[in-house]
């Protein structure tokens, strides 16, 4: 296994996506960043404008990403984009990916409430911290909440399919 696919596999498995072959990991590497990219952009817009309304509108989508088998934004990929590019559907989310969505939901909610309640500094700080955290994932495939979980509780153990 070359080092780039090994790195991709490790970053994706750390989010709880297990049991896939190397080809599938390589194919879903960038599509898994689709939902975080949308959330990052939406949060960035809300934070830049200091808009509680824009941020509150994102909260249900982020929360659904924490509780559904996949994030609602993945629907656009699974039922549209992947067919254009001949790629596989995204797998169901693992616990750590769900946790990342729960953390994002909390941060978006804190930012939205802060703007609404007049605590703009907290709103900007929380919103832009989430944007920065999501940017790490979107640009590198490293999920910061999954990285923290690994540091606290250890590596996700996957039984490889190849």
PDB file of C-alpha atoms in Angstrom:
ATOM      1  CA  UNK A   1       0.000   0.000   0.000  1.00  0.00           C
ATOM      2  CA  UNK A   2       1.545   3.337  -0.978  1.00  0.00           C
ATOM      3  CA  UNK A   3       1.851   5.997   1.690  1.00  0.00           C
ATOM      4  CA  UNK A   4      -0.793   8.351   0.225  1.00  0.00           C
ATOM      5  CA  UNK A   5      -3.576   5.729   0.301  1.00  0.00           C
ATOM      6  CA  UNK A   6      -2.408   4.679   3.769  1.00  0.00           C
ATOM      7  CA  UNK A   7      -2.769   8.292   4.943  1.00  0.00           C
ATOM      8  CA  UNK A   8      -6.189   8.622   3.307  1.00  0.00           C
ATOM      9  CA  UNK A   9      -7.340   5.344   4.888  1.00  0.00           C
ATOM     10  CA  UNK A  10      -6.137   6.400   8.348  1.00  0.00           C
ATOM     11  CA  UNK A  11      -7.853   9.795   8.154  1.00  0.00           C
ATOM     12  CA  UNK A  12     -11.144   8.321   6.986  1.00  0.00           C
ATOM     13  CA  UNK A  13     -11.062   5.379   9.407  1.00  0.00           C
ATOM     14  CA  UNK A  14     -10.397   7.804  12.279  1.00  0.00           C
ATOM     15  CA  UNK A  15     -13.882   9.190  11.575  1.00  0.00           C
ATOM     16  CA  UNK A  16     -15.383   5.711  11.975  1.00  0.00           C
ATOM     17  CA  UNK A  17     -15.676   4.696   8.305  1.00  0.00           C
ATOM     18  CA  UNK A  18     -14.418   1.137   8.404  1.00  0.00           C
ATOM     19  CA  UNK A  19     -14.299  -2.001   6.303  1.00  0.00           C
ATOM     20  CA  UNK A  20     -13.775  -0.418   2.894  1.00  0.00           C
ATOM     21  CA  UNK A  21     -11.158  -1.339   0.338  1.00  0.00           C
ATOM     22  CA  UNK A  22      -8.339   1.013  -0.651  1.00  0.00           C
ATOM     23  CA  UNK A  23     -10.036   1.964  -3.916  1.00  0.00           C
ATOM     24  CA  UNK A  24     -13.208   3.012  -2.120  1.00  0.00           C
ATOM     25  CA  UNK A  25     -11.268   5.029   0.453  1.00  0.00           C
ATOM     26  CA  UNK A  26      -9.494   6.851  -2.378  1.00  0.00           C
ATOM     27  CA  UNK A  27     -12.777   7.484  -4.217  1.00  0.00           C
ATOM     28  CA  UNK A  28     -14.648   8.862  -1.205  1.00  0.00           C
ATOM     29  CA  UNK A  29     -11.739  10.916   0.172  1.00  0.00           C
ATOM     30  CA  UNK A  30     -12.924  14.196  -1.350  1.00  0.00           C
ATOM     31  CA  UNK A  31     -16.682  13.527  -1.407  1.00  0.00           C
ATOM     32  CA  UNK A  32     -16.579  13.041   2.395  1.00  0.00           C
ATOM     33  CA  UNK A  33     -15.498  16.675   2.601  1.00  0.00           C
ATOM     34  CA  UNK A  34     -18.642  17.893   0.773  1.00  0.00           C
ATOM     35  CA  UNK A  35     -20.873  18.331   3.842  1.00  0.00           C
ATOM     36  CA  UNK A  36     -18.145  19.911   5.999  1.00  0.00           C
ATOM     37  CA  UNK A  37     -17.418  22.338   3.127  1.00  0.00           C
ATOM     38  CA  UNK A  38     -21.065  23.417   2.944  1.00  0.00           C
ATOM     39  CA  UNK A  39     -21.263  23.828   6.727  1.00  0.00           C
ATOM     40  CA  UNK A  40     -17.969  25.741   6.747  1.00  0.00           C
ATOM     41  CA  UNK A  41     -19.162  28.124   4.024  1.00  0.00           C
ATOM     42  CA  UNK A  42     -22.591  28.644   5.602  1.00  0.00           C
ATOM     43  CA  UNK A  43     -21.063  29.269   9.025  1.00  0.00           C
ATOM     44  CA  UNK A  44     -18.513  31.627   7.506  1.00  0.00           C
ATOM     45  CA  UNK A  45     -21.297  33.635   5.887  1.00  0.00           C
ATOM     46  CA  UNK A  46     -23.258  33.789   9.148  1.00  0.00           C
ATOM     47  CA  UNK A  47     -20.174  34.766  11.146  1.00  0.00           C
ATOM     48  CA  UNK A  48     -19.029  37.355   8.611  1.00  0.00           C
ATOM     49  CA  UNK A  49     -22.437  39.003   8.695  1.00  0.00           C
ATOM     50  CA  UNK A  50     -22.919  38.477  12.425  1.00  0.00           C
ATOM     51  CA  UNK A  51     -26.268  36.913  11.546  1.00  0.00           C
ATOM     52  CA  UNK A  52     -28.075  34.763  14.082  1.00  0.00           C
ATOM     53  CA  UNK A  53     -30.753  34.042  11.452  1.00  0.00           C
ATOM     54  CA  UNK A  54     -28.295  32.551   8.954  1.00  0.00           C
ATOM     55  CA  UNK A  55     -26.671  30.443  11.660  1.00  0.00           C
ATOM     56  CA  UNK A  56     -29.975  29.241  13.173  1.00  0.00           C
ATOM     57  CA  UNK A  57     -31.021  28.135   9.672  1.00  0.00           C
ATOM     58  CA  UNK A  58     -27.969  25.819   9.571  1.00  0.00           C
ATOM     59  CA  UNK A  59     -28.530  24.264  13.008  1.00  0.00           C
ATOM     60  CA  UNK A  60     -31.200  21.705  11.918  1.00  0.00           C
ATOM     61  CA  UNK A  61     -28.980  20.417   9.107  1.00  0.00           C
ATOM     62  CA  UNK A  62     -25.965  20.072  11.406  1.00  0.00           C
ATOM     63  CA  UNK A  63     -28.121  18.349  14.046  1.00  0.00           C
ATOM     64  CA  UNK A  64     -29.501  15.893  11.495  1.00  0.00           C
ATOM     65  CA  UNK A  65     -25.912  15.053  10.548  1.00  0.00           C
ATOM     66  CA  UNK A  66     -25.392  14.048  14.171  1.00  0.00           C
ATOM     67  CA  UNK A  67     -28.397  11.703  14.292  1.00  0.00           C
ATOM     68  CA  UNK A  68     -29.081  10.373  10.786  1.00  0.00           C
ATOM     69  CA  UNK A  69     -27.020   7.635   9.089  1.00  0.00           C
ATOM     70  CA  UNK A  70     -25.605  10.359   6.799  1.00  0.00           C
ATOM     71  CA  UNK A  71     -25.614  14.149   6.711  1.00  0.00           C
ATOM     72  CA  UNK A  72     -28.542  15.687   4.789  1.00  0.00           C
ATOM     73  CA  UNK A  73     -26.084  17.464   2.469  1.00  0.00           C
ATOM     74  CA  UNK A  74     -24.725  14.061   1.404  1.00  0.00           C
ATOM     75  CA  UNK A  75     -28.010  13.534  -0.466  1.00  0.00           C
ATOM     76  CA  UNK A  76     -26.817  15.969  -3.156  1.00  0.00           C
ATOM     77  CA  UNK A  77     -23.709  13.859  -3.636  1.00  0.00           C
ATOM     78  CA  UNK A  78     -25.331  10.415  -3.315  1.00  0.00           C
ATOM     79  CA  UNK A  79     -28.246  11.108  -5.654  1.00  0.00           C
ATOM     80  CA  UNK A  80     -26.574  13.529  -8.034  1.00  0.00           C
ATOM     81  CA  UNK A  81     -22.878  14.288  -8.191  1.00  0.00           C
ATOM     82  CA  UNK A  82     -21.590  10.751  -7.723  1.00  0.00           C
ATOM     83  CA  UNK A  83     -23.504   9.581 -10.794  1.00  0.00           C
ATOM     84  CA  UNK A  84     -21.875  12.292 -12.906  1.00  0.00           C
ATOM     85  CA  UNK A  85     -18.417  11.119 -11.859  1.00  0.00           C
ATOM     86  CA  UNK A  86     -19.063   7.372 -11.520  1.00  0.00           C
ATOM     87  CA  UNK A  87     -18.181   7.274  -7.835  1.00  0.00           C
ATOM     88  CA  UNK A  88     -19.593   5.116  -5.018  1.00  0.00           C
ATOM     89  CA  UNK A  89     -22.231   6.276  -2.555  1.00  0.00           C
ATOM     90  CA  UNK A  90     -20.937   7.541   0.762  1.00  0.00           C
ATOM     91  CA  UNK A  91     -21.022   5.027   3.614  1.00  0.00           C
ATOM     92  CA  UNK A  92     -23.076   5.483   6.771  1.00  0.00           C
ATOM     93  CA  UNK A  93     -21.495   7.694   9.386  1.00  0.00           C
ATOM     94  CA  UNK A  94     -19.561   6.198  12.266  1.00  0.00           C
ATOM     95  CA  UNK A  95     -19.777   7.431  15.844  1.00  0.00           C
ATOM     96  CA  UNK A  96     -16.910   9.880  15.522  1.00  0.00           C
ATOM     97  CA  UNK A  97     -18.345  11.526  12.407  1.00  0.00           C
ATOM     98  CA  UNK A  98     -21.686  11.840  14.222  1.00  0.00           C
ATOM     99  CA  UNK A  99     -19.821  13.368  17.151  1.00  0.00           C
ATOM    100  CA  UNK A 100     -18.174  15.899  14.831  1.00  0.00           C
ATOM    101  CA  UNK A 101     -21.632  16.953  13.607  1.00  0.00           C
ATOM    102  CA  UNK A 102     -22.833  17.248  17.220  1.00  0.00           C
ATOM    103  CA  UNK A 103     -19.845  19.456  18.076  1.00  0.00           C
ATOM    104  CA  UNK A 104     -20.554  21.597  15.000  1.00  0.00           C
ATOM    105  CA  UNK A 105     -24.232  21.868  15.966  1.00  0.00           C
ATOM    106  CA  UNK A 106     -23.243  23.069  19.433  1.00  0.00           C
ATOM    107  CA  UNK A 107     -20.765  25.615  18.095  1.00  0.00           C
ATOM    108  CA  UNK A 108     -23.211  26.962  15.495  1.00  0.00           C
ATOM    109  CA  UNK A 109     -25.905  27.240  18.175  1.00  0.00           C
ATOM    110  CA  UNK A 110     -23.586  29.080  20.558  1.00  0.00           C
ATOM    111  CA  UNK A 111     -22.556  31.456  17.787  1.00  0.00           C
ATOM    112  CA  UNK A 112     -26.162  32.069  16.695  1.00  0.00           C
ATOM    113  CA  UNK A 113     -27.377  32.633  20.255  1.00  0.00           C
ATOM    114  CA  UNK A 114     -24.434  34.930  20.972  1.00  0.00           C
ATOM    115  CA  UNK A 115     -25.262  37.166  18.021  1.00  0.00           C
ATOM    116  CA  UNK A 116     -28.945  37.118  18.969  1.00  0.00           C
ATOM    117  CA  UNK A 117     -28.216  38.026  22.599  1.00  0.00           C
ATOM    118  CA  UNK A 118     -25.744  40.784  21.766  1.00  0.00           C
ATOM    119  CA  UNK A 119     -22.560  38.881  22.654  1.00  0.00           C
ATOM    120  CA  UNK A 120     -21.024  39.517  19.261  1.00  0.00           C
ATOM    121  CA  UNK A 121     -17.432  38.776  20.275  1.00  0.00           C
ATOM    122  CA  UNK A 122     -18.399  35.289  21.442  1.00  0.00           C
ATOM    123  CA  UNK A 123     -20.480  34.818  18.281  1.00  0.00           C
ATOM    124  CA  UNK A 124     -17.555  35.745  16.039  1.00  0.00           C
ATOM    125  CA  UNK A 125     -15.054  33.657  18.005  1.00  0.00           C
ATOM    126  CA  UNK A 126     -17.230  30.549  18.058  1.00  0.00           C
ATOM    127  CA  UNK A 127     -18.295  30.907  14.433  1.00  0.00           C
ATOM    128  CA  UNK A 128     -14.793  31.474  13.100  1.00  0.00           C
ATOM    129  CA  UNK A 129     -13.370  28.683  15.274  1.00  0.00           C
ATOM    130  CA  UNK A 130     -15.817  26.306  13.619  1.00  0.00           C
ATOM    131  CA  UNK A 131     -14.866  27.640  10.183  1.00  0.00           C
ATOM    132  CA  UNK A 132     -11.185  27.041  10.972  1.00  0.00           C
ATOM    133  CA  UNK A 133     -11.874  23.546  12.297  1.00  0.00           C
ATOM    134  CA  UNK A 134     -13.965  22.652   9.252  1.00  0.00           C
ATOM    135  CA  UNK A 135     -11.269  24.091   6.981  1.00  0.00           C
ATOM    136  CA  UNK A 136      -8.770  21.600   8.409  1.00  0.00           C
ATOM    137  CA  UNK A 137     -11.129  18.787   7.411  1.00  0.00           C
ATOM    138  CA  UNK A 138     -11.988  20.217   3.999  1.00  0.00           C
ATOM    139  CA  UNK A 139      -8.372  20.926   3.074  1.00  0.00           C
ATOM    140  CA  UNK A 140      -6.663  17.855   4.533  1.00  0.00           C
ATOM    141  CA  UNK A 141      -9.269  15.220   5.415  1.00  0.00           C
ATOM    142  CA  UNK A 142      -8.304  15.456   9.092  1.00  0.00           C
ATOM    143  CA  UNK A 143     -11.405  15.659  11.279  1.00  0.00           C
ATOM    144  CA  UNK A 144     -10.429  17.633  14.392  1.00  0.00           C
ATOM    145  CA  UNK A 145     -13.105  16.134  16.721  1.00  0.00           C
ATOM    146  CA  UNK A 146     -12.066  12.629  15.578  1.00  0.00           C
ATOM    147  CA  UNK A 147      -8.423  13.554  16.228  1.00  0.00           C
ATOM    148  CA  UNK A 148      -9.335  14.690  19.760  1.00  0.00           C
ATOM    149  CA  UNK A 149     -11.328  11.482  20.327  1.00  0.00           C
ATOM    150  CA  UNK A 150      -8.322   9.452  19.211  1.00  0.00           C
ATOM    151  CA  UNK A 151      -6.072  11.339  21.642  1.00  0.00           C
ATOM    152  CA  UNK A 152      -8.522  10.762  24.499  1.00  0.00           C
ATOM    153  CA  UNK A 153      -9.839   7.272  23.787  1.00  0.00           C
ATOM    154  CA  UNK A 154      -7.512   5.686  21.257  1.00  0.00           C
ATOM    155  CA  UNK A 155      -7.542   4.763  17.618  1.00  0.00           C
ATOM    156  CA  UNK A 156     -10.615   3.390  15.851  1.00  0.00           C
ATOM    157  CA  UNK A 157      -9.905  -0.270  15.199  1.00  0.00           C
ATOM    158  CA  UNK A 158     -11.184  -1.299  11.779  1.00  0.00           C
ATOM    159  CA  UNK A 159     -11.154  -4.707  10.207  1.00  0.00           C
ATOM    160  CA  UNK A 160      -9.859  -3.949   6.722  1.00  0.00           C
ATOM    161  CA  UNK A 161     -11.476  -5.175   3.557  1.00  0.00           C
ATOM    162  CA  UNK A 162      -8.296  -4.648   1.636  1.00  0.00           C
TER     163      UNK A 162
END
